[in-house]
PDB file of C-alpha atoms in Angstrom:
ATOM      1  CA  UNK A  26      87.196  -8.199 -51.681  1.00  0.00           C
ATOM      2  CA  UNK A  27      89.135  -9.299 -48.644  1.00  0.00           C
ATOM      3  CA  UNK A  28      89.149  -6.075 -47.175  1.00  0.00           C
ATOM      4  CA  UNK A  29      85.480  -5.879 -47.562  1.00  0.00           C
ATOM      5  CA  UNK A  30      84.858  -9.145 -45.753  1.00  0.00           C
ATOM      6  CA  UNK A  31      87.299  -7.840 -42.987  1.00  0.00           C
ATOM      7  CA  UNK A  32      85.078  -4.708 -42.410  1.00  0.00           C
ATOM      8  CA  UNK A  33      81.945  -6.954 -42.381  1.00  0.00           C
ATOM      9  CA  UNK A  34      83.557  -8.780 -39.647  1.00  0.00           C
ATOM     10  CA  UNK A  35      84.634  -6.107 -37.847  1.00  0.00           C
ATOM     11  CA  UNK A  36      80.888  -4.979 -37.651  1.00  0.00           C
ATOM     12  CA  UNK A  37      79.054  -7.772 -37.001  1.00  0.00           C
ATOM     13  CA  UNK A  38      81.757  -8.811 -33.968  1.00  0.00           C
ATOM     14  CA  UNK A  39      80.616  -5.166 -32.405  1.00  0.00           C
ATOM     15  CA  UNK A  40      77.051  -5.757 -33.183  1.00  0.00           C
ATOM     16  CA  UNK A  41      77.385  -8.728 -31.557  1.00  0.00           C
ATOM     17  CA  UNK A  42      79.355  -7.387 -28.428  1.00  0.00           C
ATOM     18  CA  UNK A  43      76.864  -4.751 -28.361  1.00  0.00           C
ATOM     19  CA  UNK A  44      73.552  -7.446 -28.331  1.00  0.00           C
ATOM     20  CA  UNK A  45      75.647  -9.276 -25.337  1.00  0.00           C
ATOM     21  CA  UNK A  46      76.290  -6.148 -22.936  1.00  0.00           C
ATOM     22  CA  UNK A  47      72.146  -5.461 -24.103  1.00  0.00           C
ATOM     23  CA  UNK A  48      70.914  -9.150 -23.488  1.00  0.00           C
ATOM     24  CA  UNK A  49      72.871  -9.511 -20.302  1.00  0.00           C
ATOM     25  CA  UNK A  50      70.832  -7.315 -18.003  1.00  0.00           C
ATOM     26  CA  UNK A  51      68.063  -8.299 -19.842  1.00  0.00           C
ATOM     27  CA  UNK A  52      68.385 -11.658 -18.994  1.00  0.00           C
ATOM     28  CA  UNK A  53      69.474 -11.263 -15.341  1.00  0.00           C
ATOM     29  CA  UNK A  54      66.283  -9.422 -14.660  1.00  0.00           C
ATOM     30  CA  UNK A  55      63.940 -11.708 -15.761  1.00  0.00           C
ATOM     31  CA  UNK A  56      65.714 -14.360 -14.168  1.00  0.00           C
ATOM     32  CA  UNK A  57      66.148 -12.710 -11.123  1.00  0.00           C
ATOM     33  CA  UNK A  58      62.163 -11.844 -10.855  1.00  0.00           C
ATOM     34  CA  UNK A  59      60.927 -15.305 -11.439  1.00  0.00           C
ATOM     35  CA  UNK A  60      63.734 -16.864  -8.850  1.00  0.00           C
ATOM     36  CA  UNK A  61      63.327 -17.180  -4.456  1.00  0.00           C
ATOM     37  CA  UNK A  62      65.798 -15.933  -2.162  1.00  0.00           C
ATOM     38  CA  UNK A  63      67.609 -19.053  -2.321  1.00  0.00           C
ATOM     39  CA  UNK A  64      67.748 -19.915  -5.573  1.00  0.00           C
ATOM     40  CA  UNK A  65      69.693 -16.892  -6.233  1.00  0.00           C
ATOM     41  CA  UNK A  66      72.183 -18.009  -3.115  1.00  0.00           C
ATOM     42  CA  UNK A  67      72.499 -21.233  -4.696  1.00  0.00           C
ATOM     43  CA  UNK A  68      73.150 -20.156  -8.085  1.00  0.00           C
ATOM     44  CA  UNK A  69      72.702 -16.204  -9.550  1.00  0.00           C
ATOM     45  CA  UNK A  70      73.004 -16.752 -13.276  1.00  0.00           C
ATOM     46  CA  UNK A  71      71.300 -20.366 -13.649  1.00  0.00           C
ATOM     47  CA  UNK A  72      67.452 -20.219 -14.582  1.00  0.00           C
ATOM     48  CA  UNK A  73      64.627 -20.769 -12.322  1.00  0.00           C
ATOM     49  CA  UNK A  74      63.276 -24.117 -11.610  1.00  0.00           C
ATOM     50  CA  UNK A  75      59.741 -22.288 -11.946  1.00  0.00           C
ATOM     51  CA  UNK A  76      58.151 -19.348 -12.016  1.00  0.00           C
ATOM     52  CA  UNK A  77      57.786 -17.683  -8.485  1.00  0.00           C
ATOM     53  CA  UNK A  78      55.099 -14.848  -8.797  1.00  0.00           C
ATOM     54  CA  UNK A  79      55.953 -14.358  -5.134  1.00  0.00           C
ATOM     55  CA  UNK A  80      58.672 -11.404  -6.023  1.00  0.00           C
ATOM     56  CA  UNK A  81      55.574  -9.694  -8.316  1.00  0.00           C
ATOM     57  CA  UNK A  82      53.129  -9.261  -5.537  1.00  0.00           C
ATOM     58  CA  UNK A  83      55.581  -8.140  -2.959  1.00  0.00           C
ATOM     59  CA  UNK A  84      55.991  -5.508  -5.322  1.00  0.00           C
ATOM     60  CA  UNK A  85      52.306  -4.580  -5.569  1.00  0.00           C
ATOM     61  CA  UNK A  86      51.689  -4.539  -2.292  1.00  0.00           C
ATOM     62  CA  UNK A  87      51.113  -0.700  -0.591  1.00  0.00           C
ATOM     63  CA  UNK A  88      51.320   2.199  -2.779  1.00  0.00           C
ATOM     64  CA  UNK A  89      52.725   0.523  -5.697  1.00  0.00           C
ATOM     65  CA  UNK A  90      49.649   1.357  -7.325  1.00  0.00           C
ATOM     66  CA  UNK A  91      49.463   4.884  -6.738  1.00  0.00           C
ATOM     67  CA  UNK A  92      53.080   5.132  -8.179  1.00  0.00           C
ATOM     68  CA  UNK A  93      52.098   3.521 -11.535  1.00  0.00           C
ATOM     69  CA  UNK A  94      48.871   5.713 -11.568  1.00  0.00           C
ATOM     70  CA  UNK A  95      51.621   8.936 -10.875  1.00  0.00           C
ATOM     71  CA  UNK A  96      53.753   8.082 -13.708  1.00  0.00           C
ATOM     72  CA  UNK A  97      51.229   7.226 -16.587  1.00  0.00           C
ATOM     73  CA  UNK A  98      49.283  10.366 -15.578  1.00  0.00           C
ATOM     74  CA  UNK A  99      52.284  12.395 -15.763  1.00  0.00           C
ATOM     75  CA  UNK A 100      53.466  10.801 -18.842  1.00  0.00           C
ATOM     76  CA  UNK A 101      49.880  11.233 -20.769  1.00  0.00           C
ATOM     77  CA  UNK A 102      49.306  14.540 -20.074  1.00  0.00           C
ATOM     78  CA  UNK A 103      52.780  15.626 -20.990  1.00  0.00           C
ATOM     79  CA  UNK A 104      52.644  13.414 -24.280  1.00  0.00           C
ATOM     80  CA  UNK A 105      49.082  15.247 -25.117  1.00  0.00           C
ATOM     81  CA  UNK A 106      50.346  19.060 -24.512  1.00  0.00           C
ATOM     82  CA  UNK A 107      53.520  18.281 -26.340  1.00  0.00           C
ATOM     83  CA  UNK A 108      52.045  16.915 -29.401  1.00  0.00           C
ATOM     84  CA  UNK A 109      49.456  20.166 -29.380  1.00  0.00           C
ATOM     85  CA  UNK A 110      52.134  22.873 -28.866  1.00  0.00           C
ATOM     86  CA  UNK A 111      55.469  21.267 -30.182  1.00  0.00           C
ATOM     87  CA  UNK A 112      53.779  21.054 -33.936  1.00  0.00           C
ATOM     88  CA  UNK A 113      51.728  24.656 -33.512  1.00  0.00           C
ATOM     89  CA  UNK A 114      55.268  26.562 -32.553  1.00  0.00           C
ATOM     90  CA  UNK A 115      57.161  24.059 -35.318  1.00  0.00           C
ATOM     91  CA  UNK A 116      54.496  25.558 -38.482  1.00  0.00           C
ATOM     92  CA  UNK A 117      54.878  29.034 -37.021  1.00  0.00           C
ATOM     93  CA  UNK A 118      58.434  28.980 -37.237  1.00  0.00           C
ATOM     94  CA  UNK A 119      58.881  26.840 -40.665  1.00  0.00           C
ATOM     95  CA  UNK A 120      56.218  29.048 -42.864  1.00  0.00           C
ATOM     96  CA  UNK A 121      57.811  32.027 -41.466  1.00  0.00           C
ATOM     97  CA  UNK A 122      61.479  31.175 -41.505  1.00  0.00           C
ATOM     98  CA  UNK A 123      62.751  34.105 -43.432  1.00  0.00           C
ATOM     99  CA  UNK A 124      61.399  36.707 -40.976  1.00  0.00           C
ATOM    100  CA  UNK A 125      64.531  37.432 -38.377  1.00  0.00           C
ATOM    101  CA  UNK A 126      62.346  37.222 -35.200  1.00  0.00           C
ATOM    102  CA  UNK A 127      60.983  33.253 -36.344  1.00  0.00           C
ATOM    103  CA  UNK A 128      64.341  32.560 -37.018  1.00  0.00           C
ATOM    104  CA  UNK A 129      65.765  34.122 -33.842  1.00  0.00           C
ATOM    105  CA  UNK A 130      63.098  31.900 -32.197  1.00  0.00           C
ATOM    106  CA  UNK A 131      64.481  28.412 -33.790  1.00  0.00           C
ATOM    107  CA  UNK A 132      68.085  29.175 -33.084  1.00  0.00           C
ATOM    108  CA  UNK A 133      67.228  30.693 -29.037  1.00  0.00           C
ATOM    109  CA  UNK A 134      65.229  27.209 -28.587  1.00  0.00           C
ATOM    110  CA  UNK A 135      67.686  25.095 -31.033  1.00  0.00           C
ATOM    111  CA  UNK A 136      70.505  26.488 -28.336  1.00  0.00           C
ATOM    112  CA  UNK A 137      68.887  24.544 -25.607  1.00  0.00           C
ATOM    113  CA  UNK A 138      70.450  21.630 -26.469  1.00  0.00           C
ATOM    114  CA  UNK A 139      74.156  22.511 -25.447  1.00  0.00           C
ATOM    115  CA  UNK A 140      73.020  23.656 -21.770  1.00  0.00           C
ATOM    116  CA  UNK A 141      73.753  20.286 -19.517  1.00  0.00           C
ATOM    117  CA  UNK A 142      71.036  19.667 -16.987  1.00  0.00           C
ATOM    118  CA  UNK A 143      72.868  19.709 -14.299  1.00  0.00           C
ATOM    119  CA  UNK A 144      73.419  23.995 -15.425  1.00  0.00           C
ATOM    120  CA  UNK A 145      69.696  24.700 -14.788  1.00  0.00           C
ATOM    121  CA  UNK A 146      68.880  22.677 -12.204  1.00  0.00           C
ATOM    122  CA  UNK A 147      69.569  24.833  -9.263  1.00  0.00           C
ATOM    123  CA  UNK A 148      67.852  27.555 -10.776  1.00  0.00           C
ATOM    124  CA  UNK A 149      65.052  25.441 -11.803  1.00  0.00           C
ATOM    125  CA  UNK A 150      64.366  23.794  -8.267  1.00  0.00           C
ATOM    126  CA  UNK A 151      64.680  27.518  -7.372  1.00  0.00           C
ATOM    127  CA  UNK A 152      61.793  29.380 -10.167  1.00  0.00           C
ATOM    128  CA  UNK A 153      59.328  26.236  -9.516  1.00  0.00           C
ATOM    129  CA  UNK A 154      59.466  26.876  -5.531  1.00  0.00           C
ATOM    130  CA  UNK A 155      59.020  29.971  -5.499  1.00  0.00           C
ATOM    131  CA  UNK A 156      55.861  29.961  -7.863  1.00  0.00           C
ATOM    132  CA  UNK A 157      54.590  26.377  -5.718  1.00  0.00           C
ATOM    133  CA  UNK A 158      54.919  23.788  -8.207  1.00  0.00           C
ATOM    134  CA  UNK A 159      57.293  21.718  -6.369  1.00  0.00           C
ATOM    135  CA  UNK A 160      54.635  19.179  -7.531  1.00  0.00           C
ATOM    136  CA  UNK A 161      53.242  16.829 -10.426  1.00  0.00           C
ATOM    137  CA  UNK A 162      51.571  20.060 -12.585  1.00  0.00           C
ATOM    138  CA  UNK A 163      55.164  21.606 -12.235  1.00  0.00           C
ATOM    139  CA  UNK A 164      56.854  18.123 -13.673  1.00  0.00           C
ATOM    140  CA  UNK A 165      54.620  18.290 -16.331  1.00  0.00           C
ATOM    141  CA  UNK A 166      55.247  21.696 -17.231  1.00  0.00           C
ATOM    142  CA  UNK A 167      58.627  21.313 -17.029  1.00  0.00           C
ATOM    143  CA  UNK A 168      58.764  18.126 -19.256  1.00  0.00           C
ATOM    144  CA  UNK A 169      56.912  20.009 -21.913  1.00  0.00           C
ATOM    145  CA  UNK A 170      59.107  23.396 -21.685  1.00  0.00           C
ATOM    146  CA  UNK A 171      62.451  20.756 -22.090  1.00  0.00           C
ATOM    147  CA  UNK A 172      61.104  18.499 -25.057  1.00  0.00           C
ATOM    148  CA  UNK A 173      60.669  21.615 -27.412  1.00  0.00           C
ATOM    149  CA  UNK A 174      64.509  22.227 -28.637  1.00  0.00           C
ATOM    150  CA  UNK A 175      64.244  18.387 -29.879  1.00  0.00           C
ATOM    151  CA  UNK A 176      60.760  18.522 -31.259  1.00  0.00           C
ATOM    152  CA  UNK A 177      60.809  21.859 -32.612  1.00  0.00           C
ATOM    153  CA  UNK A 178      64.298  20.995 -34.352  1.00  0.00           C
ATOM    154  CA  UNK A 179      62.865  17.343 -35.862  1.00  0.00           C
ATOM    155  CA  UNK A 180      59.321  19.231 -36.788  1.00  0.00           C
ATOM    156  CA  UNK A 181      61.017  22.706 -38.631  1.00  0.00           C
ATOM    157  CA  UNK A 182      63.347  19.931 -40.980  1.00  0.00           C
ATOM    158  CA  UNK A 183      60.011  18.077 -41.794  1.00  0.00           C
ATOM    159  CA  UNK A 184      58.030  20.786 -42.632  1.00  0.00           C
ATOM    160  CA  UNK A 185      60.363  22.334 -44.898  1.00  0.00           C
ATOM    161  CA  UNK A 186      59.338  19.544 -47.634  1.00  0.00           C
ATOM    162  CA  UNK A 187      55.944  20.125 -47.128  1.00  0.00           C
ATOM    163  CA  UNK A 188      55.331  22.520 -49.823  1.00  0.00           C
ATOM    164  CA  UNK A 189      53.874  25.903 -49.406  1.00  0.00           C
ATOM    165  CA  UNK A 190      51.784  25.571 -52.734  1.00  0.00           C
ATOM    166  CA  UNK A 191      48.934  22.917 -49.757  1.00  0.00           C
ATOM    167  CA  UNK A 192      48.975  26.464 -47.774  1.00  0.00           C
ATOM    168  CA  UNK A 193      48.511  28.939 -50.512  1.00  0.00           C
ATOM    169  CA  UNK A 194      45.315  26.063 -52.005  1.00  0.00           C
ATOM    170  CA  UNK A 195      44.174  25.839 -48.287  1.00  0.00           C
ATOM    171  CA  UNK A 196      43.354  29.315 -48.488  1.00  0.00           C
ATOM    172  CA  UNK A 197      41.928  29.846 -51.800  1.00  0.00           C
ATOM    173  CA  UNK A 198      39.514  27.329 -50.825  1.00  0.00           C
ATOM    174  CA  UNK A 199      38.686  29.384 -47.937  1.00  0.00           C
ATOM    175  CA  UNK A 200      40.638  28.030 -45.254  1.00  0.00           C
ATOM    176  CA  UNK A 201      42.335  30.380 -42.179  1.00  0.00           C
ATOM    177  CA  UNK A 202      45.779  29.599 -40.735  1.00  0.00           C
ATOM    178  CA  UNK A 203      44.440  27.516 -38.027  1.00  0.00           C
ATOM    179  CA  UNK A 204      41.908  25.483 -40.074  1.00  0.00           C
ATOM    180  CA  UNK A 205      45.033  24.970 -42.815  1.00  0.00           C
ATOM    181  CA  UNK A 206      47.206  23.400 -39.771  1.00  0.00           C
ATOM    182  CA  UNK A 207      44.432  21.058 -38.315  1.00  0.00           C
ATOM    183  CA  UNK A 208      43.037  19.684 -41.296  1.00  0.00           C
ATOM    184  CA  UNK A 209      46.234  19.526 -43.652  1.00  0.00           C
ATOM    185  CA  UNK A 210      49.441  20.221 -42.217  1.00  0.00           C
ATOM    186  CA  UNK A 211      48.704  18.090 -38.899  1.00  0.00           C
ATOM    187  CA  UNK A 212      47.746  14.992 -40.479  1.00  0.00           C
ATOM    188  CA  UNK A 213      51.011  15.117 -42.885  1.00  0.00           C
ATOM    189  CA  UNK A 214      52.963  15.314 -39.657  1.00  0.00           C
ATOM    190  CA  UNK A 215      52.043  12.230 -38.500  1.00  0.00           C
ATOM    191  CA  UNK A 216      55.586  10.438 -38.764  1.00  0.00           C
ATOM    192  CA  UNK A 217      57.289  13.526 -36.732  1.00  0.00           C
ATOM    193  CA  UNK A 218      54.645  13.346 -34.080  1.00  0.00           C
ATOM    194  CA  UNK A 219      54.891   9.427 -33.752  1.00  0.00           C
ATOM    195  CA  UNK A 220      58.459   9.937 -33.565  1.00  0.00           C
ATOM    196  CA  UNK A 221      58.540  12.939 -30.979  1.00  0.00           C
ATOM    197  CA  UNK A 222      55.704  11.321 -29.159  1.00  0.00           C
ATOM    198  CA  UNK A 223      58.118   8.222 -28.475  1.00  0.00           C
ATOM    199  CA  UNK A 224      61.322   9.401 -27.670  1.00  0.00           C
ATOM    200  CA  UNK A 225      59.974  11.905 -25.289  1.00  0.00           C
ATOM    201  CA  UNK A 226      57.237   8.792 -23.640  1.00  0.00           C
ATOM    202  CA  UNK A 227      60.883   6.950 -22.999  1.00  0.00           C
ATOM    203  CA  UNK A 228      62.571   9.701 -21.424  1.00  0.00           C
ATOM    204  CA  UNK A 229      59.628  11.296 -19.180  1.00  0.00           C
ATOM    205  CA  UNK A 230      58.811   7.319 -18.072  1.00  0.00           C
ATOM    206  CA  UNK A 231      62.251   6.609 -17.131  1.00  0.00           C
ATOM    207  CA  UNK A 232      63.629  10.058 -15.874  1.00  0.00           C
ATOM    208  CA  UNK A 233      64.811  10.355 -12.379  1.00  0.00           C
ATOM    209  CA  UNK A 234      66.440  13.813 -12.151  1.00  0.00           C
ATOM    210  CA  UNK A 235      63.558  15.714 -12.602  1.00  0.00           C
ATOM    211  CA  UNK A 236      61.060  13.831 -10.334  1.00  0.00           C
ATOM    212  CA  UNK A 237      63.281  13.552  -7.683  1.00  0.00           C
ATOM    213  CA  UNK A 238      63.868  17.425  -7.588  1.00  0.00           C
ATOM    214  CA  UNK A 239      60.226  18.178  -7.979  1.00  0.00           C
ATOM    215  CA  UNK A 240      58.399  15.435  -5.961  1.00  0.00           C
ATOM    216  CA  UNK A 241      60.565  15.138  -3.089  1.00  0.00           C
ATOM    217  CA  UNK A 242      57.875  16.608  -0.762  1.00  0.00           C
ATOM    218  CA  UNK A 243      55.572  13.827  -0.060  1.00  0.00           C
ATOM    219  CA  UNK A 244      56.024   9.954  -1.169  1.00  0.00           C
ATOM    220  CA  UNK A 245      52.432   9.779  -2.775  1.00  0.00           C
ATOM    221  CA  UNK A 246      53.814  12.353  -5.591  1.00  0.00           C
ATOM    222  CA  UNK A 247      56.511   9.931  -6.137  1.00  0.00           C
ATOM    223  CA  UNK A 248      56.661   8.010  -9.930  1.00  0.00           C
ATOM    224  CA  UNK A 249      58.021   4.297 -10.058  1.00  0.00           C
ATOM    225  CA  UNK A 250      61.923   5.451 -10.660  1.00  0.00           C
ATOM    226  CA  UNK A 251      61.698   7.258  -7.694  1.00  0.00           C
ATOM    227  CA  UNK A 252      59.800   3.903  -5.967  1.00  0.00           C
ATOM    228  CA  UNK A 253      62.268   1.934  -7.569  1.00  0.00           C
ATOM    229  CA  UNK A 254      64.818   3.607  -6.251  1.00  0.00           C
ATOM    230  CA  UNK A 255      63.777   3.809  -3.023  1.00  0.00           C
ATOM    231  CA  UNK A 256      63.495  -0.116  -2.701  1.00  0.00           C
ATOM    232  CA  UNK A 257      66.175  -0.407  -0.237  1.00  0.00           C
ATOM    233  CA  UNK A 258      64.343   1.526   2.339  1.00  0.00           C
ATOM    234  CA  UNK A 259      60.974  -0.727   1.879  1.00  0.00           C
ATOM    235  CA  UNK A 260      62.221  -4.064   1.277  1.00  0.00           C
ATOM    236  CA  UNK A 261      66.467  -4.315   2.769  1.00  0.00           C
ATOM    237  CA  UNK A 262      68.146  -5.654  -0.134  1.00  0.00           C
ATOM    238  CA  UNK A 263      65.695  -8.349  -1.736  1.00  0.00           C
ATOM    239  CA  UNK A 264      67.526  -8.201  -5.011  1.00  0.00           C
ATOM    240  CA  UNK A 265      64.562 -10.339  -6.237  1.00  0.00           C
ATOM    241  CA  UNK A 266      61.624  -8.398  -5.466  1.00  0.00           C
ATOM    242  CA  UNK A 267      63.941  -5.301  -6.481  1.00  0.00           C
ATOM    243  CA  UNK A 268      64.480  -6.886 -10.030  1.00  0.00           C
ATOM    244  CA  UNK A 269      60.544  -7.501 -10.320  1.00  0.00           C
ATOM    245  CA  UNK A 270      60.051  -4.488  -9.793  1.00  0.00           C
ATOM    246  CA  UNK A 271      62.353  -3.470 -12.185  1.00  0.00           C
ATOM    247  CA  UNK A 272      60.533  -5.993 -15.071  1.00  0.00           C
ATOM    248  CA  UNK A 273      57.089  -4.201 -14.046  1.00  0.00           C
ATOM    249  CA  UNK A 274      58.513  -0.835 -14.728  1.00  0.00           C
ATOM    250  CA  UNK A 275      60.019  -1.830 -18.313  1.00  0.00           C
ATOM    251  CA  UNK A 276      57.172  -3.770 -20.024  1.00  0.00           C
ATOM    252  CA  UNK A 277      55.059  -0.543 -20.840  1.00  0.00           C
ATOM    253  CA  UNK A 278      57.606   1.252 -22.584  1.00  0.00           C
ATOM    254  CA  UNK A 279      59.104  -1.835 -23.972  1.00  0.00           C
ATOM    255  CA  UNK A 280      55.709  -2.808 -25.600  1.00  0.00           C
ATOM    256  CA  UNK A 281      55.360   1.127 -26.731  1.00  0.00           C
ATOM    257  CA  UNK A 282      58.820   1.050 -28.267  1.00  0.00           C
ATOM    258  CA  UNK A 283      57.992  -2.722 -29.948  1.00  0.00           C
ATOM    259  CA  UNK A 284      55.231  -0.933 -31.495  1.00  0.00           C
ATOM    260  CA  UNK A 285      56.945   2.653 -32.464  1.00  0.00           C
ATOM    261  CA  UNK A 286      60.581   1.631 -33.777  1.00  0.00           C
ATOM    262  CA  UNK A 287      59.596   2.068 -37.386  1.00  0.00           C
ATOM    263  CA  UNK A 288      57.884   5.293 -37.462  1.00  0.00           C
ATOM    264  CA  UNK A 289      60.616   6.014 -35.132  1.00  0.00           C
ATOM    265  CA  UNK A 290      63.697   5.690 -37.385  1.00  0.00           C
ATOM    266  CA  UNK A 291      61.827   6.949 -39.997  1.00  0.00           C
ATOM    267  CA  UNK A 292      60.391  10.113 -38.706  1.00  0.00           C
ATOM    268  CA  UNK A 293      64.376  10.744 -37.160  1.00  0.00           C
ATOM    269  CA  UNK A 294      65.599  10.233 -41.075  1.00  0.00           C
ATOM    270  CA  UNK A 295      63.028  13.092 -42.357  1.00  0.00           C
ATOM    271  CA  UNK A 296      63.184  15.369 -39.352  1.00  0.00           C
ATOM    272  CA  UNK A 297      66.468  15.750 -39.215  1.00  0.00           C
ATOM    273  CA  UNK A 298      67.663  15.390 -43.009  1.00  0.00           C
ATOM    274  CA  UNK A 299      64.811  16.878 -44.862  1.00  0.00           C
TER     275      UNK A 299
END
């Protein structure tokens, strides 16, 4: 009994260390944004006396716009091919798992995972100049190509409880392969694709690496990490525009996440246990 209380402790101090190094930043940031110039010189970690929308439309002003437009374009149309294709390749592979070539497939695109970024990159700055997409279609195509050993591995383990006795009835009743997957299989999916569709929306909002490798041609291709971190060259080192900017950036995908984290953790639980 005292041990158990000891353990229970032990976990709730870490949880609560971990909330801490979590809320810190947190709070710094939306202090920081609502805070002048020298209210921060007078005191960095006190609250602000009001709230200063100053910082905000510092941030807006020139091609702030055209950033935000470049990122939730990119993100969209990435989110929409990868919840067509990573789902299609997933029922091929799953309904057909027994067959060496499918399951030569899984394991070739399952082996992504262990190659680092930082392997490929050379060769993929190298394979996108040469065929001209050094640009926002070659992002795109690039985030898709990279999100398939995750999705594909999630979407095989949650198919394989879907029984193949709603396939075999699909097609007594008339129904081809692709009319089976659209009307039946698809809509079962659901919690996978909620779950793929939100960890990959985090990562392609927030990446740097790739953007910065493919849209380093021109500032209008540029998405708002790549603005953000180019903040010292526009505005010197305002620390308090810089942190609006910041708070801009992370509401979208904070609100997305707010509204995802269930189907989240349980779409992870199936996918990868089932």
């Amino acid at each position: 009994m005292k041990e158990g209380r000891i353990v229970q402790a032990i976990q709730y101090t870490v949880l609560a260390l971990g909330a801490i190094l979590v809320l810190i930043p947190m709070y710094l940031t939306v202090n920081l944004s609502f805070k002048t110039q020298m209210e921060s010189a007078q005191s960095f970690f006190a609250p602000p006396s009001g709230l200063f929308l100053g910082n905000f439309a510092a941030v807006m002003k020139g091609k702030f716009w055209i950033h935000m437009g470049n990122s939730v374009m990119i993100t969209l149309v990435s989110m929409l091919f990868i919840m067509i294709l990573v789902p299609m390749v997933s029922f091929a592979i799953s309904r057909n798992f027994k067959r060496g070539y499918f399951k030569f497939v899984f394991y070739f695109i399952l082996s992504g995972i262990f190659v680092p970024f930082q392997v490929i990159m050379l060769p993929v700055l190298k394979h996108m100049s040469s065929m001209h997409l050094l640009n926002q279609m070659g992002l795109i195509i690039m985030y898709v190509a990279l999100s398939f050993t995750q999705g594909i591995f999630l979407s095989v383990g949650f198919l394989k409880n879907i029984p193949l006795e709603l396939d075999e009835a699909s097609t007594i009743d008339g129904c081809g392969i692709v009319q089976t997957f659209v009307r039946i299989i698809y809509p079962l999916m659901l919690p996978i694709i909620v779950t793929i569709v939100t960890l990959n929306s985090l990562w392609i909002w927030n990446d740097f690496q790739l953007p910065l490798i493919l849209l380093n041609r021109s500032p209008n291709y540029w998405t708002l990490p790549l603005f953000i971190y180019n903040f010292k060259t526009d505005y010197g080192f305002d620390y308090n525009v810089a942190f609006a900017g910041f708070l801009i950036t992370m509401l979208p995908i904070i609100v997305l996440y707010g509204f995802m984290q269930r189907y989240l953790i349980s779409g992870l639980t199936e996918g990868a246990l089932k």
